């Protein structure tokens, strides 16, 4: 028996099945390449601060009612060189506001090999104010989860009405928070208090000296990355990777529990989740400068980026991942 008499149209269902099998197989392959998640240790759900430096206390839950106006999440991995100036500039701005805004800073030490958590606690103690509600909390993860894992952990245990995550290098001018805050006020009024996200953007800096001075390979990879994002469906965002994003609590409660990716590309999944859930996202230009000391390996990061973007697309396409998932942080 041969294929005589078989029309091309008859082969389409078979080819479709083969394609689905290949896609599922690729999903399994890329899932296996994703960094394994260590079982969280009980001490990772505790924090120390100026008021309890020796006796860790239990962290709250994102599901609780808010008790401060702003939570600031700072993921930190081996950041003894850059953390101090970033925290000091943050506090300087927050304490300069004419109308005080109650806040907490949660520094999540992502399994650092240096004394990042020790430095963070010293900062918490040295900058503590008597009888003040504001405080710096220090959370230490036993193993390195990745930036996405550290940010998620901090957000899932924050107390703020609004939650900002910001990079530990201080590359974004912290006072630009006020531009994001104002837009959040406007967006919440429009959405009648519903979930809202406002993100900092460096898209306006594409032809600036700060970007032009970067290496040619780094700029080449950046362009390739944005092309891939357009394929994924989040090309409407000019800058997905700026480490300066503000969520109101209803938005955070929807996008952080189902977050799967623990790697540095997690921002893309957050924005995809917002798109799936019809949560409005506004992009606001911020001041930014490159800070020496980045631990990002360009070659390794490029390969992991490609892996994670494919993984993201395949798993949501096949329904393996869903905006209704709940991933333990």
PDB file of N, CA, C and O in Angstrom, residues 162 178-198 246 248 280 282-284:
ATOM      1  N   UNK A 162       0.218  49.908  48.090  1.00  0.00           N
ATOM      2  CA  UNK A 162       0.894  49.852  46.805  1.00  0.00           C
ATOM      3  C   UNK A 162       2.262  49.215  47.009  1.00  0.00           C
ATOM      4  O   UNK A 162       2.871  49.385  48.069  1.00  0.00           O
ATOM      5  N   UNK A 178       7.386  59.476  42.281  1.00  0.00           N
ATOM      6  CA  UNK A 178       6.261  60.405  42.364  1.00  0.00           C
ATOM      7  C   UNK A 178       5.493  60.502  41.046  1.00  0.00           C
ATOM      8  O   UNK A 178       4.275  60.685  41.051  1.00  0.00           O
ATOM      9  N   UNK A 179       6.203  60.359  39.928  1.00  0.00           N
ATOM     10  CA  UNK A 179       5.519  60.357  38.627  1.00  0.00           C
ATOM     11  C   UNK A 179       4.651  59.112  38.489  1.00  0.00           C
ATOM     12  O   UNK A 179       3.508  59.177  37.998  1.00  0.00           O
ATOM     13  N   UNK A 180       5.177  57.973  38.941  1.00  0.00           N
ATOM     14  CA  UNK A 180       4.402  56.733  38.893  1.00  0.00           C
ATOM     15  C   UNK A 180       3.215  56.813  39.852  1.00  0.00           C
ATOM     16  O   UNK A 180       2.116  56.353  39.541  1.00  0.00           O
ATOM     17  N   UNK A 181       3.450  57.410  41.015  1.00  0.00           N
ATOM     18  CA  UNK A 181       2.400  57.505  42.049  1.00  0.00           C
ATOM     19  C   UNK A 181       1.228  58.338  41.530  1.00  0.00           C
ATOM     20  O   UNK A 181       0.051  57.969  41.718  1.00  0.00           O
ATOM     21  N   UNK A 182       1.553  59.452  40.888  1.00  0.00           N
ATOM     22  CA  UNK A 182       0.512  60.334  40.354  1.00  0.00           C
ATOM     23  C   UNK A 182      -0.311  59.618  39.290  1.00  0.00           C
ATOM     24  O   UNK A 182      -1.557  59.722  39.260  1.00  0.00           O
ATOM     25  N   UNK A 183       0.366  58.898  38.388  1.00  0.00           N
ATOM     26  CA  UNK A 183      -0.351  58.159  37.352  1.00  0.00           C
ATOM     27  C   UNK A 183      -1.199  57.039  37.954  1.00  0.00           C
ATOM     28  O   UNK A 183      -2.286  56.745  37.455  1.00  0.00           O
ATOM     29  N   UNK A 184      -0.703  56.436  39.025  1.00  0.00           N
ATOM     30  CA  UNK A 184      -1.486  55.401  39.697  1.00  0.00           C
ATOM     31  C   UNK A 184      -2.758  56.001  40.298  1.00  0.00           C
ATOM     32  O   UNK A 184      -3.835  55.392  40.231  1.00  0.00           O
ATOM     33  N   UNK A 185      -2.642  57.185  40.891  1.00  0.00           N
ATOM     34  CA  UNK A 185      -3.828  57.878  41.419  1.00  0.00           C
ATOM     35  C   UNK A 185      -4.872  58.059  40.320  1.00  0.00           C
ATOM     36  O   UNK A 185      -6.066  57.777  40.515  1.00  0.00           O
ATOM     37  N   UNK A 186      -4.423  58.533  39.160  1.00  0.00           N
ATOM     38  CA  UNK A 186      -5.333  58.778  38.041  1.00  0.00           C
ATOM     39  C   UNK A 186      -5.945  57.479  37.523  1.00  0.00           C
ATOM     40  O   UNK A 186      -7.145  57.414  37.230  1.00  0.00           O
ATOM     41  N   UNK A 187      -5.108  56.445  37.434  1.00  0.00           N
ATOM     42  CA  UNK A 187      -5.573  55.166  36.904  1.00  0.00           C
ATOM     43  C   UNK A 187      -6.564  54.506  37.858  1.00  0.00           C
ATOM     44  O   UNK A 187      -7.584  53.947  37.427  1.00  0.00           O
ATOM     45  N   UNK A 188      -6.283  54.575  39.162  1.00  0.00           N
ATOM     46  CA  UNK A 188      -7.203  53.990  40.141  1.00  0.00           C
ATOM     47  C   UNK A 188      -8.557  54.700  40.126  1.00  0.00           C
ATOM     48  O   UNK A 188      -9.600  54.056  40.286  1.00  0.00           O
ATOM     49  N   UNK A 189      -8.533  56.004  39.938  1.00  0.00           N
ATOM     50  CA  UNK A 189      -9.795  56.743  39.869  1.00  0.00           C
ATOM     51  C   UNK A 189     -10.600  56.301  38.649  1.00  0.00           C
ATOM     52  O   UNK A 189     -11.808  56.081  38.727  1.00  0.00           O
ATOM     53  N   UNK A 190      -9.895  56.149  37.529  1.00  0.00           N
ATOM     54  CA  UNK A 190     -10.551  55.699  36.297  1.00  0.00           C
ATOM     55  C   UNK A 190     -11.090  54.279  36.438  1.00  0.00           C
ATOM     56  O   UNK A 190     -12.183  53.963  35.944  1.00  0.00           O
ATOM     57  N   UNK A 191     -10.323  53.407  37.111  1.00  0.00           N
ATOM     58  CA  UNK A 191     -10.701  51.997  37.255  1.00  0.00           C
ATOM     59  C   UNK A 191     -11.526  51.740  38.516  1.00  0.00           C
ATOM     60  O   UNK A 191     -11.789  50.584  38.863  1.00  0.00           O
ATOM     61  N   UNK A 192     -11.886  52.818  39.213  1.00  0.00           N
ATOM     62  CA  UNK A 192     -12.711  52.724  40.426  1.00  0.00           C
ATOM     63  C   UNK A 192     -12.094  51.799  41.468  1.00  0.00           C
ATOM     64  O   UNK A 192     -12.772  50.951  42.060  1.00  0.00           O
ATOM     65  N   UNK A 193     -10.778  51.963  41.652  1.00  0.00           N
ATOM     66  CA  UNK A 193     -10.088  51.195  42.682  1.00  0.00           C
ATOM     67  C   UNK A 193      -9.705  49.793  42.283  1.00  0.00           C
ATOM     68  O   UNK A 193      -9.196  49.024  43.109  1.00  0.00           O
ATOM     69  N   UNK A 194      -9.916  49.436  41.016  1.00  0.00           N
ATOM     70  CA  UNK A 194      -9.572  48.103  40.542  1.00  0.00           C
ATOM     71  C   UNK A 194      -8.070  47.931  40.382  1.00  0.00           C
ATOM     72  O   UNK A 194      -7.296  48.865  40.614  1.00  0.00           O
ATOM     73  N   UNK A 195      -7.632  46.751  39.971  1.00  0.00           N
ATOM     74  CA  UNK A 195      -6.195  46.486  39.820  1.00  0.00           C
ATOM     75  C   UNK A 195      -5.551  47.374  38.767  1.00  0.00           C
ATOM     76  O   UNK A 195      -6.107  47.577  37.688  1.00  0.00           O
ATOM     77  N   UNK A 196      -4.365  47.918  39.090  1.00  0.00           N
ATOM     78  CA  UNK A 196      -3.637  48.816  38.192  1.00  0.00           C
ATOM     79  C   UNK A 196      -2.139  48.598  38.348  1.00  0.00           C
ATOM     80  O   UNK A 196      -1.666  48.284  39.438  1.00  0.00           O
ATOM     81  N   UNK A 197      -1.404  48.811  37.262  1.00  0.00           N
ATOM     82  CA  UNK A 197       0.054  48.700  37.278  1.00  0.00           C
ATOM     83  C   UNK A 197       0.638  49.902  36.531  1.00  0.00           C
ATOM     84  O   UNK A 197       0.157  50.252  35.450  1.00  0.00           O
ATOM     85  N   UNK A 198       1.661  50.521  37.119  1.00  0.00           N
ATOM     86  CA  UNK A 198       2.387  51.605  36.452  1.00  0.00           C
ATOM     87  C   UNK A 198       3.868  51.245  36.502  1.00  0.00           C
ATOM     88  O   UNK A 198       4.398  50.945  37.572  1.00  0.00           O
ATOM     89  N   UNK A 246       5.380  49.588  39.816  1.00  0.00           N
ATOM     90  CA  UNK A 246       4.463  49.876  40.920  1.00  0.00           C
ATOM     91  C   UNK A 246       3.126  49.175  40.675  1.00  0.00           C
ATOM     92  O   UNK A 246       2.532  49.298  39.600  1.00  0.00           O
ATOM     93  N   UNK A 248      -0.794  48.349  42.496  1.00  0.00           N
ATOM     94  CA  UNK A 248      -1.658  48.492  43.663  1.00  0.00           C
ATOM     95  C   UNK A 248      -1.936  47.082  44.190  1.00  0.00           C
ATOM     96  O   UNK A 248      -1.669  46.083  43.511  1.00  0.00           O
ATOM     97  N   UNK A 280      -4.934  47.119  33.491  1.00  0.00           N
ATOM     98  CA  UNK A 280      -4.277  48.194  32.744  1.00  0.00           C
ATOM     99  C   UNK A 280      -2.847  48.430  33.208  1.00  0.00           C
ATOM    100  O   UNK A 280      -2.557  48.395  34.403  1.00  0.00           O
ATOM    101  N   UNK A 282       0.351  51.180  32.631  1.00  0.00           N
ATOM    102  CA  UNK A 282       0.843  52.443  32.089  1.00  0.00           C
ATOM    103  C   UNK A 282       2.359  52.485  32.200  1.00  0.00           C
ATOM    104  O   UNK A 282       2.929  52.045  33.201  1.00  0.00           O
ATOM    105  N   UNK A 283       3.005  53.023  31.187  1.00  0.00           N
ATOM    106  CA  UNK A 283       4.465  53.101  31.129  1.00  0.00           C
ATOM    107  C   UNK A 283       4.891  54.562  31.252  1.00  0.00           C
ATOM    108  O   UNK A 283       4.417  55.418  30.506  1.00  0.00           O
ATOM    109  N   UNK A 284       5.768  54.857  32.223  1.00  0.00           N
ATOM    110  CA  UNK A 284       6.179  56.226  32.507  1.00  0.00           C
ATOM    111  C   UNK A 284       7.696  56.349  32.370  1.00  0.00           C
ATOM    112  O   UNK A 284       8.443  55.557  32.951  1.00  0.00           O
TER     113      UNK A 284
END
